[in-house]
């Protein structure tokens, strides 16, 4: 009996080792080298402006809901990409969908190359090649060049019955036997390739259904794999098949969003300064060509606007903008934000610095760190992401910059 138990134990061990070996082998064989290793998801999409060296988001969307019925319901979508695989210039293709349930939707496109716009918009006809000057869009994903294309599709299956019977006569032992088959059925496959209009309507649903609400903000990790496929680019040539061979993959993108619940009522609201190729469109009766319209508001942030997190490792506190303030800032597009953080305001706690992603990507005009006595302040990884800050002012504060963003320092 003891010998039998030992043999059974060995069999279990061998089976377990076999499973582990199979898994390791499968991961080794199936793993694809390069950008998409171990995942069918893609992240960190961007393009780099050759003139400034700054990384920019490749996708932007504006949605005017027209809840007040004083303008038009409009979705605008812009793809910012490289003009070619050599990344010599940026190319922008914009789409504008004017939603009109009574008269039918209108779809227009606008182009910009080398920072210069074409003189007008053009109707976008998806039934022909007209207007489709760019089938592929070159962007970076994790700093590797790829090509983006709207060629997603959906597949439907329909079972059809012809409505007639198959009658067969079979001779058997001198007898003629009559058989009737049931109604003949066959399954038909239909493939529908998504259109640009459907993509814009998808964008509308994403913006309208999010918890961010109205305002201007960036939505991270938006899954557009149903519509957009990504192709590898090697030596300037685009691969024949997309990543995933055309099957549904998760293509995650960050999306710069403007959501206005009002209608689009004058051309200046549009990201293309035009509505259906009308650069003078204005149904408000108001002259918007006035100087004060471009004025901006100053918004001052202090240490009181931050939440803190205790670090047992360093026996102190890291700070991050409060959720309430972040939600408030989302609703404004014309703010000049100034941050003054006074370390001396905290008598009973040790201030360590800004936490991971402390500023949540808000655009900041100025950051000033001050203290009554000599102090140290750490900028943790990602804390300055998206702020566009170039200079940080300090007084009695030694700044330890681990943010990943290079800045200059000015003593005040």
mmCIF file of C-alpha atoms in Angstrom:
data_model
loop_
_atom_site.group_PDB
_atom_site.id
_atom_site.type_symbol
_atom_site.label_atom_id
_atom_site.label_comp_id
_atom_site.label_asym_id
_atom_site.label_seq_id
_atom_site.Cartn_x
_atom_site.Cartn_y
_atom_site.Cartn_z
ATOM 1 C CA UNK A 1 0.000 0.000 0.000
ATOM 2 C CA UNK A 2 2.778 2.376 0.937
ATOM 3 C CA UNK A 3 4.485 1.739 -2.385
ATOM 4 C CA UNK A 4 1.252 2.449 -4.278
ATOM 5 C CA UNK A 5 0.787 5.735 -2.432
ATOM 6 C CA UNK A 6 4.347 6.713 -3.270
ATOM 7 C CA UNK A 7 3.791 5.952 -6.971
ATOM 8 C CA UNK A 8 0.566 8.013 -6.970
ATOM 9 C CA UNK A 9 2.465 10.860 -5.331
ATOM 10 C CA UNK A 10 5.152 10.732 -8.034
ATOM 11 C CA UNK A 11 2.477 10.769 -10.743
ATOM 12 C CA UNK A 12 0.931 13.914 -9.245
ATOM 13 C CA UNK A 13 4.355 15.598 -9.048
ATOM 14 C CA UNK A 14 5.191 14.691 -12.656
ATOM 15 C CA UNK A 15 1.794 15.985 -13.826
ATOM 16 C CA UNK A 16 2.332 19.290 -11.995
ATOM 17 C CA UNK A 17 5.832 19.684 -13.462
ATOM 18 C CA UNK A 18 4.409 18.931 -16.919
ATOM 19 C CA UNK A 19 1.796 21.669 -16.565
ATOM 20 C CA UNK A 20 4.417 24.211 -15.465
ATOM 21 C CA UNK A 21 6.692 23.230 -18.369
ATOM 22 C CA UNK A 22 3.803 23.568 -20.850
ATOM 23 C CA UNK A 23 2.914 27.037 -19.569
ATOM 24 C CA UNK A 24 6.514 28.241 -19.705
ATOM 25 C CA UNK A 25 6.929 26.827 -23.220
ATOM 26 C CA UNK A 26 3.705 28.442 -24.432
ATOM 27 C CA UNK A 27 4.674 31.836 -23.053
ATOM 28 C CA UNK A 28 8.119 31.547 -24.613
ATOM 29 C CA UNK A 29 6.877 30.475 -28.047
ATOM 30 C CA UNK A 30 3.856 32.759 -28.282
ATOM 31 C CA UNK A 31 5.540 35.837 -26.887
ATOM 32 C CA UNK A 32 6.008 38.414 -29.625
ATOM 33 C CA UNK A 33 9.152 40.489 -29.481
ATOM 34 C CA UNK A 34 9.002 44.254 -29.474
ATOM 35 C CA UNK A 35 6.265 46.673 -28.579
ATOM 36 C CA UNK A 36 3.360 44.351 -27.907
ATOM 37 C CA UNK A 37 5.077 41.693 -25.770
ATOM 38 C CA UNK A 38 2.836 39.804 -23.311
ATOM 39 C CA UNK A 39 -0.237 41.886 -24.114
ATOM 40 C CA UNK A 40 -2.765 42.704 -26.774
ATOM 41 C CA UNK A 41 -3.261 46.102 -25.158
ATOM 42 C CA UNK A 42 -1.427 49.238 -26.241
ATOM 43 C CA UNK A 43 -0.712 52.337 -24.193
ATOM 44 C CA UNK A 44 1.173 55.636 -24.056
ATOM 45 C CA UNK A 45 0.323 56.955 -27.524
ATOM 46 C CA UNK A 46 1.877 60.286 -28.545
ATOM 47 C CA UNK A 47 3.538 62.297 -31.281
ATOM 48 C CA UNK A 48 6.561 64.555 -30.851
ATOM 49 C CA UNK A 49 6.579 68.011 -32.405
ATOM 50 C CA UNK A 50 9.795 68.145 -34.507
ATOM 51 C CA UNK A 51 10.006 71.907 -33.937
ATOM 52 C CA UNK A 52 9.746 71.951 -30.129
ATOM 53 C CA UNK A 53 10.501 68.368 -29.101
ATOM 54 C CA UNK A 54 7.344 68.267 -26.976
ATOM 55 C CA UNK A 55 5.156 65.180 -26.837
ATOM 56 C CA UNK A 56 1.540 65.750 -27.810
ATOM 57 C CA UNK A 57 -1.611 63.688 -27.591
ATOM 58 C CA UNK A 58 -2.621 62.242 -30.989
ATOM 59 C CA UNK A 59 -6.398 62.241 -30.345
ATOM 60 C CA UNK A 60 -8.738 65.103 -29.408
ATOM 61 C CA UNK A 61 -12.525 65.311 -29.332
ATOM 62 C CA UNK A 62 -15.064 68.095 -28.761
ATOM 63 C CA UNK A 63 -18.757 67.479 -28.157
ATOM 64 C CA UNK A 64 -21.421 70.196 -28.175
ATOM 65 C CA UNK A 65 -24.596 68.636 -26.808
ATOM 66 C CA UNK A 66 -27.013 71.484 -27.688
ATOM 67 C CA UNK A 67 -29.283 70.901 -24.668
ATOM 68 C CA UNK A 68 -30.417 74.539 -24.960
ATOM 69 C CA UNK A 69 -31.342 74.195 -28.667
ATOM 70 C CA UNK A 70 -29.540 77.456 -29.463
ATOM 71 C CA UNK A 71 -27.014 76.018 -31.909
ATOM 72 C CA UNK A 72 -26.049 72.691 -33.425
ATOM 73 C CA UNK A 73 -25.224 69.322 -31.910
ATOM 74 C CA UNK A 74 -21.686 68.654 -33.123
ATOM 75 C CA UNK A 75 -18.919 66.111 -32.563
ATOM 76 C CA UNK A 76 -15.394 67.033 -33.628
ATOM 77 C CA UNK A 77 -12.479 64.608 -33.734
ATOM 78 C CA UNK A 78 -8.866 65.389 -34.559
ATOM 79 C CA UNK A 79 -6.013 62.989 -35.259
ATOM 80 C CA UNK A 80 -2.546 64.470 -34.825
ATOM 81 C CA UNK A 81 0.051 62.319 -36.586
ATOM 82 C CA UNK A 82 3.360 62.418 -38.416
ATOM 83 C CA UNK A 83 3.284 63.418 -42.077
ATOM 84 C CA UNK A 84 5.324 60.311 -42.949
ATOM 85 C CA UNK A 85 7.361 57.521 -41.407
ATOM 86 C CA UNK A 86 10.389 59.825 -41.177
ATOM 87 C CA UNK A 87 8.606 62.029 -38.610
ATOM 88 C CA UNK A 88 9.688 65.193 -40.404
ATOM 89 C CA UNK A 89 6.489 67.132 -39.682
ATOM 90 C CA UNK A 90 3.134 66.858 -37.984
ATOM 91 C CA UNK A 91 -0.056 66.279 -39.925
ATOM 92 C CA UNK A 92 -3.522 66.921 -38.525
ATOM 93 C CA UNK A 93 -6.747 65.538 -39.929
ATOM 94 C CA UNK A 94 -9.947 66.791 -38.335
ATOM 95 C CA UNK A 95 -13.513 65.505 -38.690
ATOM 96 C CA UNK A 96 -16.683 67.397 -37.873
ATOM 97 C CA UNK A 97 -20.026 65.632 -37.592
ATOM 98 C CA UNK A 98 -23.091 67.859 -37.470
ATOM 99 C CA UNK A 99 -25.926 65.800 -36.008
ATOM 100 C CA UNK A 100 -29.348 66.576 -37.470
ATOM 101 C CA UNK A 101 -32.050 63.962 -36.948
ATOM 102 C CA UNK A 102 -34.516 65.700 -39.262
ATOM 103 C CA UNK A 103 -32.339 66.486 -42.278
ATOM 104 C CA UNK A 104 -29.566 63.942 -41.849
ATOM 105 C CA UNK A 105 -26.052 64.233 -40.479
ATOM 106 C CA UNK A 106 -23.244 66.100 -42.247
ATOM 107 C CA UNK A 107 -19.603 64.988 -42.088
ATOM 108 C CA UNK A 108 -16.738 67.365 -42.961
ATOM 109 C CA UNK A 109 -12.968 67.081 -42.805
ATOM 110 C CA UNK A 110 -10.174 69.625 -42.336
ATOM 111 C CA UNK A 111 -6.424 69.268 -42.905
ATOM 112 C CA UNK A 112 -3.310 70.939 -41.478
ATOM 113 C CA UNK A 113 0.271 70.237 -42.528
ATOM 114 C CA UNK A 114 3.467 71.964 -41.387
ATOM 115 C CA UNK A 115 1.307 74.149 -39.138
ATOM 116 C CA UNK A 116 -0.627 75.617 -42.097
ATOM 117 C CA UNK A 117 -4.321 74.891 -42.600
ATOM 118 C CA UNK A 118 -5.963 74.225 -45.921
ATOM 119 C CA UNK A 119 -8.216 77.141 -46.931
ATOM 120 C CA UNK A 120 -11.484 75.324 -46.242
ATOM 121 C CA UNK A 121 -13.182 72.181 -45.078
ATOM 122 C CA UNK A 122 -14.481 69.506 -47.418
ATOM 123 C CA UNK A 123 -17.453 67.131 -47.342
ATOM 124 C CA UNK A 124 -16.328 63.663 -46.320
ATOM 125 C CA UNK A 125 -17.813 60.979 -48.550
ATOM 126 C CA UNK A 126 -17.130 57.556 -47.094
ATOM 127 C CA UNK A 127 -18.572 55.742 -50.115
ATOM 128 C CA UNK A 128 -15.673 56.871 -52.335
ATOM 129 C CA UNK A 129 -11.967 57.545 -52.000
ATOM 130 C CA UNK A 130 -12.640 61.273 -51.970
ATOM 131 C CA UNK A 131 -11.546 62.879 -48.734
ATOM 132 C CA UNK A 132 -9.504 59.903 -47.605
ATOM 133 C CA UNK A 133 -6.078 61.411 -48.213
ATOM 134 C CA UNK A 134 -4.641 59.589 -45.222
ATOM 135 C CA UNK A 135 -5.520 55.937 -44.856
ATOM 136 C CA UNK A 136 -2.813 55.408 -42.232
ATOM 137 C CA UNK A 137 -1.796 57.739 -39.418
ATOM 138 C CA UNK A 138 1.752 57.487 -38.062
ATOM 139 C CA UNK A 139 1.998 57.891 -34.286
ATOM 140 C CA UNK A 140 4.235 56.659 -31.467
ATOM 141 C CA UNK A 141 3.271 54.074 -28.885
ATOM 142 C CA UNK A 142 5.817 53.839 -26.088
ATOM 143 C CA UNK A 143 8.172 55.806 -28.369
ATOM 144 C CA UNK A 144 7.957 53.222 -31.175
ATOM 145 C CA UNK A 145 6.535 54.237 -34.551
ATOM 146 C CA UNK A 146 3.281 52.521 -35.545
ATOM 147 C CA UNK A 147 0.527 53.145 -38.088
ATOM 148 C CA UNK A 148 -3.074 53.700 -37.043
ATOM 149 C CA UNK A 149 -6.025 52.926 -39.290
ATOM 150 C CA UNK A 150 -9.809 52.959 -39.051
ATOM 151 C CA UNK A 151 -10.537 49.459 -40.350
ATOM 152 C CA UNK A 152 -12.365 47.850 -37.471
ATOM 153 C CA UNK A 153 -15.438 45.818 -38.305
ATOM 154 C CA UNK A 154 -18.296 43.883 -36.805
ATOM 155 C CA UNK A 155 -19.527 40.476 -37.949
ATOM 156 C CA UNK A 156 -23.135 39.294 -37.843
ATOM 157 C CA UNK A 157 -24.501 35.849 -38.609
ATOM 158 C CA UNK A 158 -28.011 35.221 -39.949
ATOM 159 C CA UNK A 159 -29.596 31.837 -40.423
ATOM 160 C CA UNK A 160 -31.911 31.714 -43.446
ATOM 161 C CA UNK A 161 -34.497 29.080 -44.406
ATOM 162 C CA UNK A 162 -35.204 28.566 -48.103
ATOM 163 C CA UNK A 163 -38.755 27.297 -47.459
ATOM 164 C CA UNK A 164 -38.692 24.229 -49.677
ATOM 165 C CA UNK A 165 -38.181 20.542 -49.011
ATOM 166 C CA UNK A 166 -35.719 18.097 -50.478
ATOM 167 C CA UNK A 167 -37.512 14.917 -51.639
ATOM 168 C CA UNK A 168 -35.447 11.799 -52.262
ATOM 169 C CA UNK A 169 -36.505 8.337 -53.471
ATOM 170 C CA UNK A 170 -34.351 5.415 -52.406
ATOM 171 C CA UNK A 171 -34.748 1.854 -53.712
ATOM 172 C CA UNK A 172 -34.464 -0.804 -51.037
ATOM 173 C CA UNK A 173 -35.262 -4.541 -51.473
ATOM 174 C CA UNK A 174 -37.406 -3.804 -54.497
ATOM 175 C CA UNK A 175 -39.350 -1.094 -52.689
ATOM 176 C CA UNK A 176 -39.277 2.649 -53.438
ATOM 177 C CA UNK A 177 -39.049 4.581 -50.148
ATOM 178 C CA UNK A 178 -39.899 8.305 -50.114
ATOM 179 C CA UNK A 179 -38.012 10.613 -47.747
ATOM 180 C CA UNK A 180 -38.590 14.345 -47.126
ATOM 181 C CA UNK A 181 -35.827 16.480 -45.612
ATOM 182 C CA UNK A 182 -36.711 19.407 -43.364
ATOM 183 C CA UNK A 183 -36.535 22.985 -44.646
ATOM 184 C CA UNK A 184 -33.053 23.797 -45.904
ATOM 185 C CA UNK A 185 -31.151 26.260 -43.694
ATOM 186 C CA UNK A 186 -27.880 28.052 -44.172
ATOM 187 C CA UNK A 187 -25.949 30.666 -42.133
ATOM 188 C CA UNK A 188 -24.781 33.816 -43.882
ATOM 189 C CA UNK A 189 -21.922 35.945 -42.541
ATOM 190 C CA UNK A 190 -22.061 39.719 -42.983
ATOM 191 C CA UNK A 191 -19.054 41.947 -42.286
ATOM 192 C CA UNK A 192 -19.642 45.642 -41.603
ATOM 193 C CA UNK A 193 -16.638 47.972 -41.626
ATOM 194 C CA UNK A 194 -17.056 50.879 -39.253
ATOM 195 C CA UNK A 195 -17.278 54.347 -40.771
ATOM 196 C CA UNK A 196 -15.756 57.594 -39.568
ATOM 197 C CA UNK A 197 -19.256 58.802 -38.681
ATOM 198 C CA UNK A 198 -19.760 55.772 -36.445
ATOM 199 C CA UNK A 199 -16.416 56.457 -34.760
ATOM 200 C CA UNK A 200 -17.455 60.056 -34.021
ATOM 201 C CA UNK A 201 -20.777 58.881 -32.616
ATOM 202 C CA UNK A 202 -18.812 56.457 -30.434
ATOM 203 C CA UNK A 203 -16.718 59.401 -29.214
ATOM 204 C CA UNK A 204 -19.909 61.258 -28.363
ATOM 205 C CA UNK A 205 -21.161 58.309 -26.295
ATOM 206 C CA UNK A 206 -17.823 58.046 -24.475
ATOM 207 C CA UNK A 207 -17.765 61.734 -23.541
ATOM 208 C CA UNK A 208 -21.447 61.983 -22.662
ATOM 209 C CA UNK A 209 -21.395 58.792 -20.601
ATOM 210 C CA UNK A 210 -18.252 59.523 -18.585
ATOM 211 C CA UNK A 211 -18.226 60.735 -14.989
ATOM 212 C CA UNK A 212 -16.020 63.721 -15.821
ATOM 213 C CA UNK A 213 -18.927 65.953 -16.816
ATOM 214 C CA UNK A 214 -18.606 69.091 -18.928
ATOM 215 C CA UNK A 215 -15.386 71.079 -19.283
ATOM 216 C CA UNK A 216 -11.931 70.420 -20.715
ATOM 217 C CA UNK A 217 -9.862 67.483 -19.485
ATOM 218 C CA UNK A 218 -7.948 64.381 -20.537
ATOM 219 C CA UNK A 219 -9.530 60.934 -20.330
ATOM 220 C CA UNK A 220 -6.891 58.177 -19.965
ATOM 221 C CA UNK A 221 -7.117 54.592 -21.238
ATOM 222 C CA UNK A 222 -10.047 54.905 -23.638
ATOM 223 C CA UNK A 223 -10.512 51.593 -25.477
ATOM 224 C CA UNK A 224 -10.957 52.138 -29.231
ATOM 225 C CA UNK A 225 -9.808 48.708 -30.356
ATOM 226 C CA UNK A 226 -13.200 47.992 -31.886
ATOM 227 C CA UNK A 227 -12.623 50.782 -34.443
ATOM 228 C CA UNK A 228 -8.900 51.484 -34.733
ATOM 229 C CA UNK A 229 -6.273 48.892 -35.577
ATOM 230 C CA UNK A 230 -2.558 49.340 -35.102
ATOM 231 C CA UNK A 231 0.104 48.190 -37.563
ATOM 232 C CA UNK A 232 3.814 47.723 -37.031
ATOM 233 C CA UNK A 233 6.165 49.896 -39.081
ATOM 234 C CA UNK A 234 9.545 48.438 -40.009
ATOM 235 C CA UNK A 235 12.068 50.215 -42.240
ATOM 236 C CA UNK A 236 9.350 52.592 -43.387
ATOM 237 C CA UNK A 237 6.993 49.798 -44.479
ATOM 238 C CA UNK A 238 3.662 49.047 -42.833
ATOM 239 C CA UNK A 239 2.897 45.426 -41.990
ATOM 240 C CA UNK A 240 0.219 43.683 -44.046
ATOM 241 C CA UNK A 241 -1.795 42.615 -41.004
ATOM 242 C CA UNK A 242 -2.617 44.668 -37.918
ATOM 243 C CA UNK A 243 -1.594 43.610 -34.457
ATOM 244 C CA UNK A 244 -3.964 40.790 -33.581
ATOM 245 C CA UNK A 245 -4.459 39.986 -37.298
ATOM 246 C CA UNK A 246 -7.596 42.112 -37.494
ATOM 247 C CA UNK A 247 -9.261 40.574 -34.465
ATOM 248 C CA UNK A 248 -10.573 42.720 -31.644
ATOM 249 C CA UNK A 249 -7.703 44.028 -29.519
ATOM 250 C CA UNK A 250 -7.671 46.654 -26.830
ATOM 251 C CA UNK A 251 -6.197 49.838 -28.285
ATOM 252 C CA UNK A 252 -6.089 52.236 -25.350
ATOM 253 C CA UNK A 253 -5.571 55.937 -25.961
ATOM 254 C CA UNK A 254 -5.584 59.072 -23.877
ATOM 255 C CA UNK A 255 -8.228 61.442 -25.208
ATOM 256 C CA UNK A 256 -8.140 65.238 -24.904
ATOM 257 C CA UNK A 257 -11.772 66.220 -24.361
ATOM 258 C CA UNK A 258 -13.892 69.349 -24.527
ATOM 259 C CA UNK A 259 -17.513 68.772 -23.491
ATOM 260 C CA UNK A 260 -19.917 71.698 -23.772
ATOM 261 C CA UNK A 261 -23.541 70.991 -22.939
ATOM 262 C CA UNK A 262 -24.587 74.037 -24.957
ATOM 263 C CA UNK A 263 -24.922 73.975 -28.708
ATOM 264 C CA UNK A 264 -22.224 75.076 -31.124
ATOM 265 C CA UNK A 265 -23.519 78.534 -31.975
ATOM 266 C CA UNK A 266 -20.540 80.342 -33.531
ATOM 267 C CA UNK A 267 -17.474 79.276 -35.517
ATOM 268 C CA UNK A 268 -14.989 80.300 -32.824
ATOM 269 C CA UNK A 269 -16.153 77.452 -30.587
ATOM 270 C CA UNK A 270 -15.050 74.842 -33.133
ATOM 271 C CA UNK A 271 -11.542 73.392 -33.012
ATOM 272 C CA UNK A 272 -11.449 74.202 -36.746
ATOM 273 C CA UNK A 273 -12.982 77.728 -36.396
ATOM 274 C CA UNK A 274 -15.612 76.594 -38.882
ATOM 275 C CA UNK A 275 -19.032 74.970 -38.988
ATOM 276 C CA UNK A 276 -19.774 73.020 -42.171
ATOM 277 C CA UNK A 277 -17.087 75.049 -43.966
ATOM 278 C CA UNK A 278 -18.652 78.333 -42.780
ATOM 279 C CA UNK A 279 -15.959 80.343 -41.010
ATOM 280 C CA UNK A 280 -18.473 83.132 -40.344
ATOM 281 C CA UNK A 281 -21.088 80.899 -38.745
ATOM 282 C CA UNK A 282 -22.741 82.776 -35.866
ATOM 283 C CA UNK A 283 -26.353 82.429 -34.739
ATOM 284 C CA UNK A 284 -25.884 84.301 -31.446
ATOM 285 C CA UNK A 285 -26.234 87.853 -32.745
ATOM 286 C CA UNK A 286 -23.134 88.725 -30.669
ATOM 287 C CA UNK A 287 -19.893 90.127 -32.093
ATOM 288 C CA UNK A 288 -17.165 87.916 -30.627
ATOM 289 C CA UNK A 289 -14.317 89.897 -32.141
ATOM 290 C CA UNK A 290 -13.582 91.745 -28.910
ATOM 291 C CA UNK A 291 -10.379 91.883 -26.891
ATOM 292 C CA UNK A 292 -11.771 90.896 -23.530
ATOM 293 C CA UNK A 293 -13.001 87.566 -24.896
ATOM 294 C CA UNK A 294 -9.460 86.229 -24.734
ATOM 295 C CA UNK A 295 -8.863 87.351 -21.147
ATOM 296 C CA UNK A 296 -7.865 84.704 -18.605
ATOM 297 C CA UNK A 297 -8.506 84.207 -14.914
ATOM 298 C CA UNK A 298 -5.772 83.864 -12.292
ATOM 299 C CA UNK A 299 -6.260 80.943 -9.910
ATOM 300 C CA UNK A 300 -4.008 80.668 -6.866
ATOM 301 C CA UNK A 301 -3.412 77.291 -5.192
ATOM 302 C CA UNK A 302 -1.770 76.911 -1.773
ATOM 303 C CA UNK A 303 -0.735 74.031 0.465
ATOM 304 C CA UNK A 304 -4.273 74.048 1.894
ATOM 305 C CA UNK A 305 -5.587 72.682 -1.425
ATOM 306 C CA UNK A 306 -3.598 69.440 -1.113
ATOM 307 C CA UNK A 307 -4.368 66.102 0.524
ATOM 308 C CA UNK A 308 -1.538 64.261 2.280
ATOM 309 C CA UNK A 309 -0.387 60.631 2.433
ATOM 310 C CA UNK A 310 1.779 59.273 5.216
ATOM 311 C CA UNK A 311 4.950 57.373 4.290
ATOM 312 C CA UNK A 312 6.052 55.004 7.046
ATOM 313 C CA UNK A 313 9.308 54.406 5.149
ATOM 314 C CA UNK A 314 10.343 58.071 5.314
ATOM 315 C CA UNK A 315 8.270 58.996 8.374
ATOM 316 C CA UNK A 316 6.603 61.968 6.729
ATOM 317 C CA UNK A 317 3.914 63.112 4.336
ATOM 318 C CA UNK A 318 3.651 63.436 0.566
ATOM 319 C CA UNK A 319 1.036 65.780 -0.917
ATOM 320 C CA UNK A 320 -1.379 65.547 -3.856
ATOM 321 C CA UNK A 321 -4.055 67.934 -5.127
ATOM 322 C CA UNK A 322 -7.412 67.260 -3.506
ATOM 323 C CA UNK A 323 -10.069 65.488 -5.537
ATOM 324 C CA UNK A 324 -12.540 68.328 -4.958
ATOM 325 C CA UNK A 325 -10.155 70.883 -6.445
ATOM 326 C CA UNK A 326 -9.334 68.680 -9.447
ATOM 327 C CA UNK A 327 -13.045 68.304 -10.215
ATOM 328 C CA UNK A 328 -13.497 72.068 -9.932
ATOM 329 C CA UNK A 329 -10.610 72.856 -12.273
ATOM 330 C CA UNK A 330 -12.021 70.545 -14.947
ATOM 331 C CA UNK A 331 -14.816 73.018 -15.615
ATOM 332 C CA UNK A 332 -12.525 75.884 -16.628
ATOM 333 C CA UNK A 333 -10.472 76.319 -19.752
ATOM 334 C CA UNK A 334 -9.179 79.899 -19.282
ATOM 335 C CA UNK A 335 -7.216 79.645 -16.018
ATOM 336 C CA UNK A 336 -3.660 80.722 -15.292
ATOM 337 C CA UNK A 337 -2.792 78.558 -12.284
ATOM 338 C CA UNK A 338 -0.155 79.616 -9.741
ATOM 339 C CA UNK A 339 0.936 77.284 -6.909
ATOM 340 C CA UNK A 340 2.579 78.559 -3.726
ATOM 341 C CA UNK A 341 3.413 75.799 -1.244
ATOM 342 C CA UNK A 342 4.589 76.984 2.202
ATOM 343 C CA UNK A 343 6.338 74.192 4.106
ATOM 344 C CA UNK A 344 6.357 76.335 7.263
ATOM 345 C CA UNK A 345 2.550 76.102 7.461
ATOM 346 C CA UNK A 346 2.957 72.583 8.890
ATOM 347 C CA UNK A 347 4.306 72.772 12.431
ATOM 348 C CA UNK A 348 3.579 69.261 13.636
ATOM 349 C CA UNK A 349 4.294 67.069 10.589
ATOM 350 C CA UNK A 350 7.261 66.357 8.342
ATOM 351 C CA UNK A 351 6.726 67.509 4.751
ATOM 352 C CA UNK A 352 8.450 65.208 2.236
ATOM 353 C CA UNK A 353 7.259 66.537 -1.126
ATOM 354 C CA UNK A 354 4.787 66.047 -3.973
ATOM 355 C CA UNK A 355 3.325 62.545 -4.286
ATOM 356 C CA UNK A 356 3.134 60.440 -7.463
ATOM 357 C CA UNK A 357 1.087 62.360 -10.106
ATOM 358 C CA UNK A 358 0.450 65.027 -7.468
ATOM 359 C CA UNK A 359 -0.754 67.714 -9.883
ATOM 360 C CA UNK A 360 -2.908 65.403 -12.012
ATOM 361 C CA UNK A 361 -1.682 66.902 -15.298
ATOM 362 C CA UNK A 362 -3.145 70.392 -14.823
ATOM 363 C CA UNK A 363 -1.437 73.209 -16.732
ATOM 364 C CA UNK A 364 0.536 75.380 -14.303
ATOM 365 C CA UNK A 365 2.049 78.816 -14.880
ATOM 366 C CA UNK A 366 4.235 78.871 -11.779
ATOM 367 C CA UNK A 367 5.246 76.745 -8.764
ATOM 368 C CA UNK A 368 6.856 78.416 -5.725
ATOM 369 C CA UNK A 369 8.141 76.414 -2.733
ATOM 370 C CA UNK A 370 8.972 78.433 0.402
ATOM 371 C CA UNK A 371 10.041 77.739 3.966
ATOM 372 C CA UNK A 372 11.047 79.828 6.981
ATOM 373 C CA UNK A 373 13.945 77.476 7.665
ATOM 374 C CA UNK A 374 16.123 75.302 5.469
ATOM 375 C CA UNK A 375 14.138 72.312 4.163
ATOM 376 C CA UNK A 376 14.130 69.609 1.492
ATOM 377 C CA UNK A 377 11.270 68.847 -0.896
ATOM 378 C CA UNK A 378 11.034 65.801 -3.202
ATOM 379 C CA UNK A 379 9.188 65.764 -6.516
ATOM 380 C CA UNK A 380 8.171 62.127 -6.940
ATOM 381 C CA UNK A 381 7.823 60.306 -10.273
ATOM 382 C CA UNK A 382 5.124 61.788 -12.492
ATOM 383 C CA UNK A 383 4.302 64.639 -10.113
ATOM 384 C CA UNK A 384 4.923 67.265 -12.825
ATOM 385 C CA UNK A 385 3.460 65.323 -15.763
ATOM 386 C CA UNK A 386 1.314 67.453 -18.071
ATOM 387 C CA UNK A 387 1.915 70.692 -16.171
ATOM 388 C CA UNK A 388 4.132 72.270 -18.876
ATOM 389 C CA UNK A 389 6.112 73.815 -16.026
ATOM 390 C CA UNK A 390 9.631 74.921 -16.977
ATOM 391 C CA UNK A 391 10.824 76.804 -13.884
ATOM 392 C CA UNK A 392 10.232 76.241 -10.178
ATOM 393 C CA UNK A 393 10.925 79.033 -7.691
ATOM 394 C CA UNK A 394 12.192 78.249 -4.200
ATOM 395 C CA UNK A 395 13.096 79.992 -0.956
ATOM 396 C CA UNK A 396 15.060 78.037 1.676
ATOM 397 C CA UNK A 397 13.998 74.806 -0.057
ATOM 398 C CA UNK A 398 16.346 72.241 -1.583
ATOM 399 C CA UNK A 399 14.417 70.505 -4.387
ATOM 400 C CA UNK A 400 15.054 66.817 -5.119
ATOM 401 C CA UNK A 401 13.622 66.255 -8.586
ATOM 402 C CA UNK A 402 12.621 62.640 -9.243
ATOM 403 C CA UNK A 403 9.608 63.635 -11.345
ATOM 404 C CA UNK A 404 11.057 62.650 -14.722
ATOM 405 C CA UNK A 405 10.530 66.220 -15.988
ATOM 406 C CA UNK A 406 13.475 68.577 -16.367
ATOM 407 C CA UNK A 407 12.938 72.048 -14.903
ATOM 408 C CA UNK A 408 15.069 75.048 -14.035
ATOM 409 C CA UNK A 409 15.243 76.483 -10.518
ATOM 410 C CA UNK A 410 15.069 80.091 -9.436
ATOM 411 C CA UNK A 411 15.863 81.317 -5.936
ATOM 412 C CA UNK A 412 13.482 83.968 -4.623
#
